[in-house]
Amino acid sequence: VSGPGELEVIERIRRLLSPLGGAAEVGIGDDAAVVAEPDGGALLLTADVLVAGVHFDLALSDPSDVGWKAVVANVSDIAAMGGEPLYALVTLVVPPGFALSGLYEGLAESAGAYGVQVVGGDLSAGNELCVSIALTGRCPRCPPVFRSGARAGDVIFVTGPLGASAAGLRLLRAGESSGACVEAHRRPVARVAEGIAAATAGATAMIDISDGLATDLRHLAAASGVGARLEEVPVAPGADLEEALTGGEDYQLLFSAPDPAAVQAAFEAARLRPPLAVGVCVQDPIELTLAGEPLAGRGYEHNLTW
Ligand SMILES: [Mg+2]
């Protein structure tokens, strides 16, 4: 028996909370919430939780990698708005006997790498290890980029090849412990500079690929009311097409923009690897295709009960 689905549950939460109204420019449902500040700026807020047995397996992941990834998952949501991260609150639920030092070392390493200041949080005992981070951010140059602004004719870009993290997990399960894909799974990278470059270049919509291209493209297209016609999907070396389409946790950015030349120029000016054009937005919101075929594959969805 299937439940209402993650998006439907989020919609029901939004309806319950909407009478409170007001502050958020865009609240529930984008990569990060955007709240207007008195000085006219915009504050970004996001939160993410990693749960042992759901998001990671301590038999395959070193606790320091879990700490690293927990920060990256949040920073990536800020990056997907064209923002840069600021302050974090870290809340941990810790099972009996679990040593915290390794987890916190990875967390501190990642926070340092992205300029995130951890300013508080909470600790509790519990049955499963949970790492929950709330993170703020701001957009240094341009207004935030939402998921909802893509228009028919916009070119669709990804900031790099996909599937490396999923391939890395497959290799780890097969007993491998090194290589580029394993590293991509253990220590993913959030694309902060790329997100800012995309915003600068006039990106109309953006999302980070945390749940797989097929799922995250559906989110962007649905929020924008457009369809998408993909020509090809760039597959990371060592990964296969299925992993590139449905593998989560690549944390590359997916965005739409009307002017490919401006996109190339902005990435070049920032000395970044140019993003890859993968397709185009189309009028018909029903159309989601790859090389003329219906886009297969859905990423992970949690089973929820309302
Ligand atoms: Mg996201």
PDB file of C-alpha atoms and ligand atoms in Angstrom:
ATOM      1  CA  VAL A   1       0.000   0.000   0.000  1.00  0.00           C
ATOM      2  CA  SER A   2       1.531   3.264  -0.999  1.00  0.00           C
ATOM      3  CA  GLY A   3       1.142   6.413   1.105  1.00  0.00           C
ATOM      4  CA  PRO A   4       0.438   9.943  -0.110  1.00  0.00           C
ATOM      5  CA  GLY A   5       4.010  10.447  -1.366  1.00  0.00           C
ATOM      6  CA  GLU A   6       6.617  12.863  -0.151  1.00  0.00           C
ATOM      7  CA  LEU A   7       5.512  15.823  -2.297  1.00  0.00           C
ATOM      8  CA  GLU A   8       1.847  15.406  -1.292  1.00  0.00           C
ATOM      9  CA  VAL A   9       2.825  15.278   2.403  1.00  0.00           C
ATOM     10  CA  ILE A  10       4.872  18.468   1.966  1.00  0.00           C
ATOM     11  CA  GLU A  11       1.823  20.066   0.294  1.00  0.00           C
ATOM     12  CA  ARG A  12      -0.411  19.069   3.240  1.00  0.00           C
ATOM     13  CA  ILE A  13       2.113  20.546   5.701  1.00  0.00           C
ATOM     14  CA  ARG A  14       2.184  23.746   3.668  1.00  0.00           C
ATOM     15  CA  ARG A  15      -1.640  24.000   3.822  1.00  0.00           C
ATOM     16  CA  LEU A  16      -1.650  23.483   7.606  1.00  0.00           C
ATOM     17  CA  LEU A  17       0.949  26.190   8.144  1.00  0.00           C
ATOM     18  CA  SER A  18      -0.204  28.746   5.581  1.00  0.00           C
ATOM     19  CA  PRO A  19      -2.633  30.611   7.927  1.00  0.00           C
ATOM     20  CA  LEU A  20       0.435  31.751   9.890  1.00  0.00           C
ATOM     21  CA  GLY A  21       1.463  33.517   6.693  1.00  0.00           C
ATOM     22  CA  GLY A  22       3.740  36.360   6.065  1.00  0.00           C
ATOM     23  CA  ALA A  23       7.467  36.405   6.443  1.00  0.00           C
ATOM     24  CA  ALA A  24       8.749  33.984   3.838  1.00  0.00           C
ATOM     25  CA  GLU A  25       9.169  35.169   0.273  1.00  0.00           C
ATOM     26  CA  VAL A  26       9.219  31.503  -0.680  1.00  0.00           C
ATOM     27  CA  GLY A  27       8.708  28.964   2.068  1.00  0.00           C
ATOM     28  CA  ILE A  28       8.221  25.222   2.017  1.00  0.00           C
ATOM     29  CA  GLY A  29       9.097  23.400  -1.180  1.00  0.00           C
ATOM     30  CA  ASP A  30      12.252  24.948  -2.622  1.00  0.00           C
ATOM     31  CA  ASP A  31      15.848  23.946  -1.841  1.00  0.00           C
ATOM     32  CA  ALA A  32      15.937  26.626   0.829  1.00  0.00           C
ATOM     33  CA  ALA A  33      13.405  29.052   2.260  1.00  0.00           C
ATOM     34  CA  VAL A  34      13.909  32.734   1.512  1.00  0.00           C
ATOM     35  CA  VAL A  35      13.007  35.316   4.133  1.00  0.00           C
ATOM     36  CA  ALA A  36      13.119  39.052   3.510  1.00  0.00           C
ATOM     37  CA  GLU A  37      15.399  40.908   5.904  1.00  0.00           C
ATOM     38  CA  PRO A  38      14.743  44.457   7.161  1.00  0.00           C
ATOM     39  CA  ASP A  39      17.733  45.815   5.188  1.00  0.00           C
ATOM     40  CA  GLY A  40      16.203  44.585   1.946  1.00  0.00           C
ATOM     41  CA  GLY A  41      18.453  41.548   1.664  1.00  0.00           C
ATOM     42  CA  ALA A  42      17.302  37.944   1.698  1.00  0.00           C
ATOM     43  CA  LEU A  43      18.121  35.279   4.268  1.00  0.00           C
ATOM     44  CA  LEU A  44      18.262  31.657   3.092  1.00  0.00           C
ATOM     45  CA  LEU A  45      17.325  28.874   5.534  1.00  0.00           C
ATOM     46  CA  THR A  46      17.581  25.144   5.005  1.00  0.00           C
ATOM     47  CA  ALA A  47      17.674  21.953   7.067  1.00  0.00           C
ATOM     48  CA  ASP A  48      18.534  18.370   6.319  1.00  0.00           C
ATOM     49  CA  VAL A  49      18.679  15.177   8.336  1.00  0.00           C
ATOM     50  CA  LEU A  50      20.746  12.023   7.761  1.00  0.00           C
ATOM     51  CA  VAL A  51      19.536   8.870   9.514  1.00  0.00           C
ATOM     52  CA  ALA A  52      21.544   5.659   9.986  1.00  0.00           C
ATOM     53  CA  GLY A  53      19.952   2.825   8.022  1.00  0.00           C
ATOM     54  CA  VAL A  54      18.114   5.246   5.730  1.00  0.00           C
ATOM     55  CA  HIS A  55      20.730   7.659   4.360  1.00  0.00           C
ATOM     56  CA  PHE A  56      23.922   5.854   5.271  1.00  0.00           C
ATOM     57  CA  ASP A  57      25.172   2.506   6.499  1.00  0.00           C
ATOM     58  CA  LEU A  58      27.845   2.640   9.189  1.00  0.00           C
ATOM     59  CA  ALA A  59      29.172  -0.683   7.889  1.00  0.00           C
ATOM     60  CA  LEU A  60      30.115   1.125   4.653  1.00  0.00           C
ATOM     61  CA  SER A  61      30.624   4.736   5.756  1.00  0.00           C
ATOM     62  CA  ASP A  62      33.202   6.044   8.159  1.00  0.00           C
ATOM     63  CA  PRO A  63      31.578   8.369  10.746  1.00  0.00           C
ATOM     64  CA  SER A  64      33.833  11.207   9.555  1.00  0.00           C
ATOM     65  CA  ASP A  65      32.368  10.780   6.045  1.00  0.00           C
ATOM     66  CA  VAL A  66      28.840  10.980   7.488  1.00  0.00           C
ATOM     67  CA  GLY A  67      29.775  14.251   9.198  1.00  0.00           C
ATOM     68  CA  TRP A  68      31.297  15.602   5.981  1.00  0.00           C
ATOM     69  CA  LYS A  69      28.248  14.666   3.920  1.00  0.00           C
ATOM     70  CA  ALA A  70      25.757  16.117   6.407  1.00  0.00           C
ATOM     71  CA  VAL A  71      27.314  19.557   5.954  1.00  0.00           C
ATOM     72  CA  VAL A  72      27.607  19.182   2.173  1.00  0.00           C
ATOM     73  CA  ALA A  73      23.935  18.189   1.800  1.00  0.00           C
ATOM     74  CA  ASN A  74      22.919  21.467   3.451  1.00  0.00           C
ATOM     75  CA  VAL A  75      25.504  23.651   1.722  1.00  0.00           C
ATOM     76  CA  SER A  76      24.313  22.187  -1.584  1.00  0.00           C
ATOM     77  CA  ASP A  77      20.751  23.385  -0.909  1.00  0.00           C
ATOM     78  CA  ILE A  78      22.095  26.904  -0.310  1.00  0.00           C
ATOM     79  CA  ALA A  79      24.194  26.605  -3.498  1.00  0.00           C
ATOM     80  CA  ALA A  80      21.039  25.651  -5.417  1.00  0.00           C
ATOM     81  CA  MET A  81      19.589  29.095  -4.617  1.00  0.00           C
ATOM     82  CA  GLY A  82      22.724  30.844  -5.903  1.00  0.00           C
ATOM     83  CA  GLY A  83      23.765  31.430  -2.307  1.00  0.00           C
ATOM     84  CA  GLU A  84      26.742  30.972  -0.028  1.00  0.00           C
ATOM     85  CA  PRO A  85      26.473  29.379   3.430  1.00  0.00           C
ATOM     86  CA  LEU A  86      26.798  31.219   6.739  1.00  0.00           C
ATOM     87  CA  TYR A  87      25.782  29.676  10.100  1.00  0.00           C
ATOM     88  CA  ALA A  88      24.820  26.153  11.132  1.00  0.00           C
ATOM     89  CA  LEU A  89      23.055  24.477  14.036  1.00  0.00           C
ATOM     90  CA  VAL A  90      23.981  20.814  14.438  1.00  0.00           C
ATOM     91  CA  THR A  91      21.658  18.410  16.224  1.00  0.00           C
ATOM     92  CA  LEU A  92      22.706  14.820  16.877  1.00  0.00           C
ATOM     93  CA  VAL A  93      20.769  11.801  18.108  1.00  0.00           C
ATOM     94  CA  VAL A  94      23.368   9.341  19.320  1.00  0.00           C
ATOM     95  CA  PRO A  95      22.906   5.627  20.105  1.00  0.00           C
ATOM     96  CA  PRO A  96      24.555   4.180  23.220  1.00  0.00           C
ATOM     97  CA  GLY A  97      28.288   3.565  22.819  1.00  0.00           C
ATOM     98  CA  PHE A  98      28.701   5.543  19.590  1.00  0.00           C
ATOM     99  CA  ALA A  99      31.909   7.609  19.748  1.00  0.00           C
ATOM    100  CA  LEU A 100      31.244  11.131  18.483  1.00  0.00           C
ATOM    101  CA  SER A 101      34.795  12.280  17.763  1.00  0.00           C
ATOM    102  CA  GLY A 102      35.115  10.894  14.215  1.00  0.00           C
ATOM    103  CA  LEU A 103      31.732  12.212  13.137  1.00  0.00           C
ATOM    104  CA  TYR A 104      32.507  15.654  14.484  1.00  0.00           C
ATOM    105  CA  GLU A 105      35.971  15.712  12.882  1.00  0.00           C
ATOM    106  CA  GLY A 106      34.429  15.153   9.441  1.00  0.00           C
ATOM    107  CA  LEU A 107      31.784  17.730  10.190  1.00  0.00           C
ATOM    108  CA  ALA A 108      34.349  20.315  11.243  1.00  0.00           C
ATOM    109  CA  GLU A 109      36.488  19.590   8.181  1.00  0.00           C
ATOM    110  CA  SER A 110      33.533  20.144   5.846  1.00  0.00           C
ATOM    111  CA  ALA A 111      32.368  23.248   7.715  1.00  0.00           C
ATOM    112  CA  GLY A 112      35.876  24.677   7.382  1.00  0.00           C
ATOM    113  CA  ALA A 113      36.023  23.867   3.664  1.00  0.00           C
ATOM    114  CA  TYR A 114      32.790  25.786   2.991  1.00  0.00           C
ATOM    115  CA  GLY A 115      33.219  28.628   5.464  1.00  0.00           C
ATOM    116  CA  VAL A 116      30.312  27.429   7.610  1.00  0.00           C
ATOM    117  CA  GLN A 117      30.329  28.570  11.231  1.00  0.00           C
ATOM    118  CA  VAL A 118      28.718  26.056  13.581  1.00  0.00           C
ATOM    119  CA  VAL A 119      27.092  28.226  16.242  1.00  0.00           C
ATOM    120  CA  GLY A 120      25.002  25.761  18.241  1.00  0.00           C
ATOM    121  CA  GLY A 121      22.716  22.769  18.195  1.00  0.00           C
ATOM    122  CA  ASP A 122      21.578  19.971  20.454  1.00  0.00           C
ATOM    123  CA  LEU A 123      22.543  16.439  21.525  1.00  0.00           C
ATOM    124  CA  SER A 124      20.272  13.600  22.563  1.00  0.00           C
ATOM    125  CA  ALA A 125      20.531   9.889  23.210  1.00  0.00           C
ATOM    126  CA  GLY A 126      18.410   7.699  20.924  1.00  0.00           C
ATOM    127  CA  ASN A 127      18.196   4.407  19.051  1.00  0.00           C
ATOM    128  CA  GLU A 128      19.647   5.409  15.669  1.00  0.00           C
ATOM    129  CA  LEU A 129      22.370   7.862  14.788  1.00  0.00           C
ATOM    130  CA  CYS A 130      20.755  10.982  13.270  1.00  0.00           C
ATOM    131  CA  VAL A 131      22.633  14.046  12.088  1.00  0.00           C
ATOM    132  CA  SER A 132      20.398  17.061  11.548  1.00  0.00           C
ATOM    133  CA  ILE A 133      21.799  20.366  10.373  1.00  0.00           C
ATOM    134  CA  ALA A 134      20.073  23.695   9.908  1.00  0.00           C
ATOM    135  CA  LEU A 135      21.989  26.210   7.822  1.00  0.00           C
ATOM    136  CA  THR A 136      21.567  29.845   6.851  1.00  0.00           C
ATOM    137  CA  GLY A 137      22.972  31.555   3.801  1.00  0.00           C
ATOM    138  CA  ARG A 138      22.756  34.639   1.651  1.00  0.00           C
ATOM    139  CA  CYS A 139      22.999  35.466  -2.030  1.00  0.00           C
ATOM    140  CA  PRO A 140      26.117  37.572  -2.526  1.00  0.00           C
ATOM    141  CA  ARG A 141      25.372  39.087  -5.942  1.00  0.00           C
ATOM    142  CA  CYS A 142      21.949  38.261  -7.380  1.00  0.00           C
ATOM    143  CA  PRO A 143      18.479  37.562  -6.028  1.00  0.00           C
ATOM    144  CA  PRO A 144      17.894  33.894  -5.099  1.00  0.00           C
ATOM    145  CA  VAL A 145      17.123  31.459  -7.923  1.00  0.00           C
ATOM    146  CA  PHE A 146      14.006  29.369  -7.269  1.00  0.00           C
ATOM    147  CA  ARG A 147      12.905  26.106  -8.834  1.00  0.00           C
ATOM    148  CA  SER A 148       9.936  27.779 -10.419  1.00  0.00           C
ATOM    149  CA  GLY A 149      11.273  30.213 -13.017  1.00  0.00           C
ATOM    150  CA  ALA A 150      12.111  27.967 -15.999  1.00  0.00           C
ATOM    151  CA  ARG A 151      10.453  28.969 -19.281  1.00  0.00           C
ATOM    152  CA  ALA A 152       9.956  27.125 -22.561  1.00  0.00           C
ATOM    153  CA  GLY A 153      13.085  27.560 -24.674  1.00  0.00           C
ATOM    154  CA  ASP A 154      15.488  27.821 -21.715  1.00  0.00           C
ATOM    155  CA  VAL A 155      18.522  25.573 -22.036  1.00  0.00           C
ATOM    156  CA  ILE A 156      18.982  22.981 -19.267  1.00  0.00           C
ATOM    157  CA  PHE A 157      22.470  22.603 -17.779  1.00  0.00           C
ATOM    158  CA  VAL A 158      24.156  20.332 -15.255  1.00  0.00           C
ATOM    159  CA  THR A 159      27.415  21.371 -13.596  1.00  0.00           C
ATOM    160  CA  GLY A 160      29.104  17.996 -14.135  1.00  0.00           C
ATOM    161  CA  PRO A 161      28.695  14.328 -15.041  1.00  0.00           C
ATOM    162  CA  LEU A 162      26.367  12.257 -12.875  1.00  0.00           C
ATOM    163  CA  GLY A 163      26.212   8.884 -11.167  1.00  0.00           C
ATOM    164  CA  ALA A 164      29.624   8.823  -9.490  1.00  0.00           C
ATOM    165  CA  SER A 165      28.221   8.676  -5.953  1.00  0.00           C
ATOM    166  CA  ALA A 166      25.798   5.839  -6.765  1.00  0.00           C
ATOM    167  CA  ALA A 167      28.602   3.941  -8.528  1.00  0.00           C
ATOM    168  CA  GLY A 168      30.805   4.511  -5.489  1.00  0.00           C
ATOM    169  CA  LEU A 169      28.160   3.020  -3.205  1.00  0.00           C
ATOM    170  CA  ARG A 170      27.861   0.005  -5.524  1.00  0.00           C
ATOM    171  CA  LEU A 171      31.659  -0.455  -5.389  1.00  0.00           C
ATOM    172  CA  LEU A 172      31.761  -0.075  -1.601  1.00  0.00           C
ATOM    173  CA  ARG A 173      29.098  -2.788  -1.305  1.00  0.00           C
ATOM    174  CA  ALA A 174      31.255  -4.998  -3.530  1.00  0.00           C
ATOM    175  CA  GLY A 175      34.184  -4.541  -1.160  1.00  0.00           C
ATOM    176  CA  GLU A 176      36.165  -1.825  -2.970  1.00  0.00           C
ATOM    177  CA  SER A 177      37.546   0.950  -0.821  1.00  0.00           C
ATOM    178  CA  SER A 178      39.207   3.427  -3.169  1.00  0.00           C
ATOM    179  CA  GLY A 179      38.901   5.166  -6.517  1.00  0.00           C
ATOM    180  CA  ALA A 180      37.194   8.285  -7.846  1.00  0.00           C
ATOM    181  CA  CYS A 181      33.619   6.968  -7.506  1.00  0.00           C
ATOM    182  CA  VAL A 182      34.155   5.755  -3.934  1.00  0.00           C
ATOM    183  CA  GLU A 183      35.656   9.145  -3.109  1.00  0.00           C
ATOM    184  CA  ALA A 184      32.658  10.885  -4.737  1.00  0.00           C
ATOM    185  CA  HIS A 185      30.360   8.854  -2.480  1.00  0.00           C
ATOM    186  CA  ARG A 186      32.403   9.365   0.687  1.00  0.00           C
ATOM    187  CA  ARG A 187      33.277  13.040   0.210  1.00  0.00           C
ATOM    188  CA  PRO A 188      30.801  14.721  -2.138  1.00  0.00           C
ATOM    189  CA  VAL A 189      31.353  18.343  -3.147  1.00  0.00           C
ATOM    190  CA  ALA A 190      28.787  21.147  -2.964  1.00  0.00           C
ATOM    191  CA  ARG A 191      28.876  23.482  -5.985  1.00  0.00           C
ATOM    192  CA  VAL A 192      28.728  26.895  -4.327  1.00  0.00           C
ATOM    193  CA  ALA A 193      30.784  28.855  -6.873  1.00  0.00           C
ATOM    194  CA  GLU A 194      28.887  27.200  -9.727  1.00  0.00           C
ATOM    195  CA  GLY A 195      25.544  28.190  -8.204  1.00  0.00           C
ATOM    196  CA  ILE A 196      26.650  31.806  -7.902  1.00  0.00           C
ATOM    197  CA  ALA A 197      27.963  31.772 -11.495  1.00  0.00           C
ATOM    198  CA  ALA A 198      24.656  30.338 -12.742  1.00  0.00           C
ATOM    199  CA  ALA A 199      22.698  33.019 -10.872  1.00  0.00           C
ATOM    200  CA  THR A 200      24.988  35.699 -12.296  1.00  0.00           C
ATOM    201  CA  ALA A 201      24.374  34.340 -15.794  1.00  0.00           C
ATOM    202  CA  GLY A 202      20.606  34.725 -15.458  1.00  0.00           C
ATOM    203  CA  ALA A 203      19.599  31.195 -14.414  1.00  0.00           C
ATOM    204  CA  THR A 204      15.788  31.064 -14.315  1.00  0.00           C
ATOM    205  CA  ALA A 205      15.460  27.946 -12.117  1.00  0.00           C
ATOM    206  CA  MET A 206      17.894  25.790 -10.161  1.00  0.00           C
ATOM    207  CA  ILE A 207      17.915  22.673  -7.951  1.00  0.00           C
ATOM    208  CA  ASP A 208      20.681  20.468  -6.583  1.00  0.00           C
ATOM    209  CA  ILE A 209      20.783  16.836  -7.677  1.00  0.00           C
ATOM    210  CA  SER A 210      20.378  15.128  -4.318  1.00  0.00           C
ATOM    211  CA  ASP A 211      17.698  12.576  -5.259  1.00  0.00           C
ATOM    212  CA  GLY A 212      18.785  11.760  -8.831  1.00  0.00           C
ATOM    213  CA  LEU A 213      18.488  13.703 -12.095  1.00  0.00           C
ATOM    214  CA  ALA A 214      15.160  12.119 -13.089  1.00  0.00           C
ATOM    215  CA  THR A 215      13.500  13.064  -9.792  1.00  0.00           C
ATOM    216  CA  ASP A 216      15.081  16.483  -9.386  1.00  0.00           C
ATOM    217  CA  LEU A 217      14.363  17.480 -13.005  1.00  0.00           C
ATOM    218  CA  ARG A 218      10.708  16.522 -12.376  1.00  0.00           C
ATOM    219  CA  HIS A 219      10.688  18.808  -9.328  1.00  0.00           C
ATOM    220  CA  LEU A 220      12.126  21.737 -11.297  1.00  0.00           C
ATOM    221  CA  ALA A 221       9.812  21.180 -14.273  1.00  0.00           C
ATOM    222  CA  ALA A 222       6.711  20.794 -12.084  1.00  0.00           C
ATOM    223  CA  ALA A 223       7.517  23.919 -10.053  1.00  0.00           C
ATOM    224  CA  SER A 224       8.039  25.876 -13.283  1.00  0.00           C
ATOM    225  CA  GLY A 225       5.077  24.441 -15.184  1.00  0.00           C
ATOM    226  CA  VAL A 226       7.228  23.351 -18.130  1.00  0.00           C
ATOM    227  CA  GLY A 227       8.317  20.078 -19.706  1.00  0.00           C
ATOM    228  CA  ALA A 228      11.884  19.044 -20.487  1.00  0.00           C
ATOM    229  CA  ARG A 229      13.459  17.496 -23.557  1.00  0.00           C
ATOM    230  CA  LEU A 230      16.864  15.998 -22.700  1.00  0.00           C
ATOM    231  CA  GLU A 231      19.291  15.145 -25.507  1.00  0.00           C
ATOM    232  CA  GLU A 232      21.757  13.172 -23.444  1.00  0.00           C
ATOM    233  CA  VAL A 233      22.859  12.688 -19.865  1.00  0.00           C
ATOM    234  CA  PRO A 234      26.542  13.012 -18.991  1.00  0.00           C
ATOM    235  CA  VAL A 235      27.593   9.821 -17.187  1.00  0.00           C
ATOM    236  CA  ALA A 236      30.546  10.007 -14.783  1.00  0.00           C
ATOM    237  CA  PRO A 237      33.449   7.642 -15.570  1.00  0.00           C
ATOM    238  CA  GLY A 238      32.795   4.345 -13.782  1.00  0.00           C
ATOM    239  CA  ALA A 239      29.030   4.911 -13.524  1.00  0.00           C
ATOM    240  CA  ASP A 240      26.232   3.667 -15.785  1.00  0.00           C
ATOM    241  CA  LEU A 241      23.244   5.535 -17.246  1.00  0.00           C
ATOM    242  CA  GLU A 242      20.853   4.188 -14.596  1.00  0.00           C
ATOM    243  CA  GLU A 243      23.131   5.514 -11.861  1.00  0.00           C
ATOM    244  CA  ALA A 244      23.409   8.871 -13.664  1.00  0.00           C
ATOM    245  CA  LEU A 245      19.607   9.159 -13.910  1.00  0.00           C
ATOM    246  CA  THR A 246      18.539   7.906 -10.496  1.00  0.00           C
ATOM    247  CA  GLY A 247      21.599   8.012  -8.243  1.00  0.00           C
ATOM    248  CA  GLY A 248      21.267  10.563  -5.467  1.00  0.00           C
ATOM    249  CA  GLU A 249      23.933  12.531  -3.691  1.00  0.00           C
ATOM    250  CA  ASP A 250      25.908  13.768  -6.688  1.00  0.00           C
ATOM    251  CA  TYR A 251      25.141  17.317  -5.545  1.00  0.00           C
ATOM    252  CA  GLN A 252      25.756  18.703  -9.006  1.00  0.00           C
ATOM    253  CA  LEU A 253      23.449  21.608  -9.826  1.00  0.00           C
ATOM    254  CA  LEU A 254      20.713  21.439 -12.452  1.00  0.00           C
ATOM    255  CA  PHE A 255      19.598  24.790 -13.848  1.00  0.00           C
ATOM    256  CA  SER A 256      17.824  26.447 -16.731  1.00  0.00           C
ATOM    257  CA  ALA A 257      18.953  29.629 -18.459  1.00  0.00           C
ATOM    258  CA  PRO A 258      17.853  31.461 -21.598  1.00  0.00           C
ATOM    259  CA  ASP A 259      21.314  32.551 -22.788  1.00  0.00           C
ATOM    260  CA  PRO A 260      23.945  29.775 -23.139  1.00  0.00           C
ATOM    261  CA  ALA A 261      26.648  32.272 -24.135  1.00  0.00           C
ATOM    262  CA  ALA A 262      26.122  34.223 -20.904  1.00  0.00           C
ATOM    263  CA  VAL A 263      26.346  30.957 -18.943  1.00  0.00           C
ATOM    264  CA  GLN A 264      29.623  29.955 -20.586  1.00  0.00           C
ATOM    265  CA  ALA A 265      31.027  33.470 -20.017  1.00  0.00           C
ATOM    266  CA  ALA A 266      30.051  33.549 -16.332  1.00  0.00           C
ATOM    267  CA  PHE A 267      31.634  30.144 -15.630  1.00  0.00           C
ATOM    268  CA  GLU A 268      34.742  31.111 -17.570  1.00  0.00           C
ATOM    269  CA  ALA A 269      35.047  34.400 -15.673  1.00  0.00           C
ATOM    270  CA  ALA A 270      34.824  32.450 -12.388  1.00  0.00           C
ATOM    271  CA  ARG A 271      37.431  29.938 -13.673  1.00  0.00           C
ATOM    272  CA  LEU A 272      34.994  27.056 -13.338  1.00  0.00           C
ATOM    273  CA  ARG A 273      34.568  23.994 -15.527  1.00  0.00           C
ATOM    274  CA  PRO A 274      31.865  24.977 -18.048  1.00  0.00           C
ATOM    275  CA  PRO A 275      28.481  23.382 -17.319  1.00  0.00           C
ATOM    276  CA  LEU A 276      27.060  20.814 -19.718  1.00  0.00           C
ATOM    277  CA  ALA A 277      23.964  21.604 -21.788  1.00  0.00           C
ATOM    278  CA  VAL A 278      21.719  18.542 -21.578  1.00  0.00           C
ATOM    279  CA  GLY A 279      18.456  19.686 -23.139  1.00  0.00           C
ATOM    280  CA  VAL A 280      15.783  22.335 -23.352  1.00  0.00           C
ATOM    281  CA  CYS A 281      12.602  23.326 -21.521  1.00  0.00           C
ATOM    282  CA  VAL A 282       9.401  22.897 -23.540  1.00  0.00           C
ATOM    283  CA  GLN A 283       5.863  24.278 -23.259  1.00  0.00           C
ATOM    284  CA  ASP A 284       4.031  21.007 -22.623  1.00  0.00           C
ATOM    285  CA  PRO A 285       4.441  20.133 -18.915  1.00  0.00           C
ATOM    286  CA  ILE A 286       3.612  16.496 -19.695  1.00  0.00           C
ATOM    287  CA  GLU A 287       6.694  16.096 -21.884  1.00  0.00           C
ATOM    288  CA  LEU A 288       9.706  14.729 -20.013  1.00  0.00           C
ATOM    289  CA  THR A 289      11.923  12.889 -22.467  1.00  0.00           C
ATOM    290  CA  LEU A 290      15.478  11.669 -22.928  1.00  0.00           C
ATOM    291  CA  ALA A 291      16.567  11.184 -26.569  1.00  0.00           C
ATOM    292  CA  GLY A 292      12.911  11.094 -27.593  1.00  0.00           C
ATOM    293  CA  GLU A 293      11.870   8.415 -25.080  1.00  0.00           C
ATOM    294  CA  PRO A 294       9.884   9.022 -21.872  1.00  0.00           C
ATOM    295  CA  LEU A 295      12.330   9.815 -19.088  1.00  0.00           C
ATOM    296  CA  ALA A 296      12.609   6.690 -16.968  1.00  0.00           C
ATOM    297  CA  GLY A 297      13.675   6.426 -13.409  1.00  0.00           C
ATOM    298  CA  ARG A 298      12.648   7.927 -10.161  1.00  0.00           C
ATOM    299  CA  GLY A 299      14.992   8.551  -7.288  1.00  0.00           C
ATOM    300  CA  TYR A 300      14.392   7.665  -3.706  1.00  0.00           C
ATOM    301  CA  GLU A 301      11.064   8.610  -2.114  1.00  0.00           C
ATOM    302  CA  HIS A 302      10.380   8.148   1.571  1.00  0.00           C
ATOM    303  CA  ASN A 303       7.260   6.226   2.532  1.00  0.00           C
ATOM    304  CA  LEU A 304       5.231   8.584   4.707  1.00  0.00           C
ATOM    305  CA  THR A 305       1.898   8.380   6.515  1.00  0.00           C
ATOM    306  CA  TRP A 306      -0.271  11.432   7.134  1.00  0.00           C
TER     307      TRP A 306
HETATM  308 MG    MG B   1      17.900  20.301  -2.739  1.00  0.00          MG
END
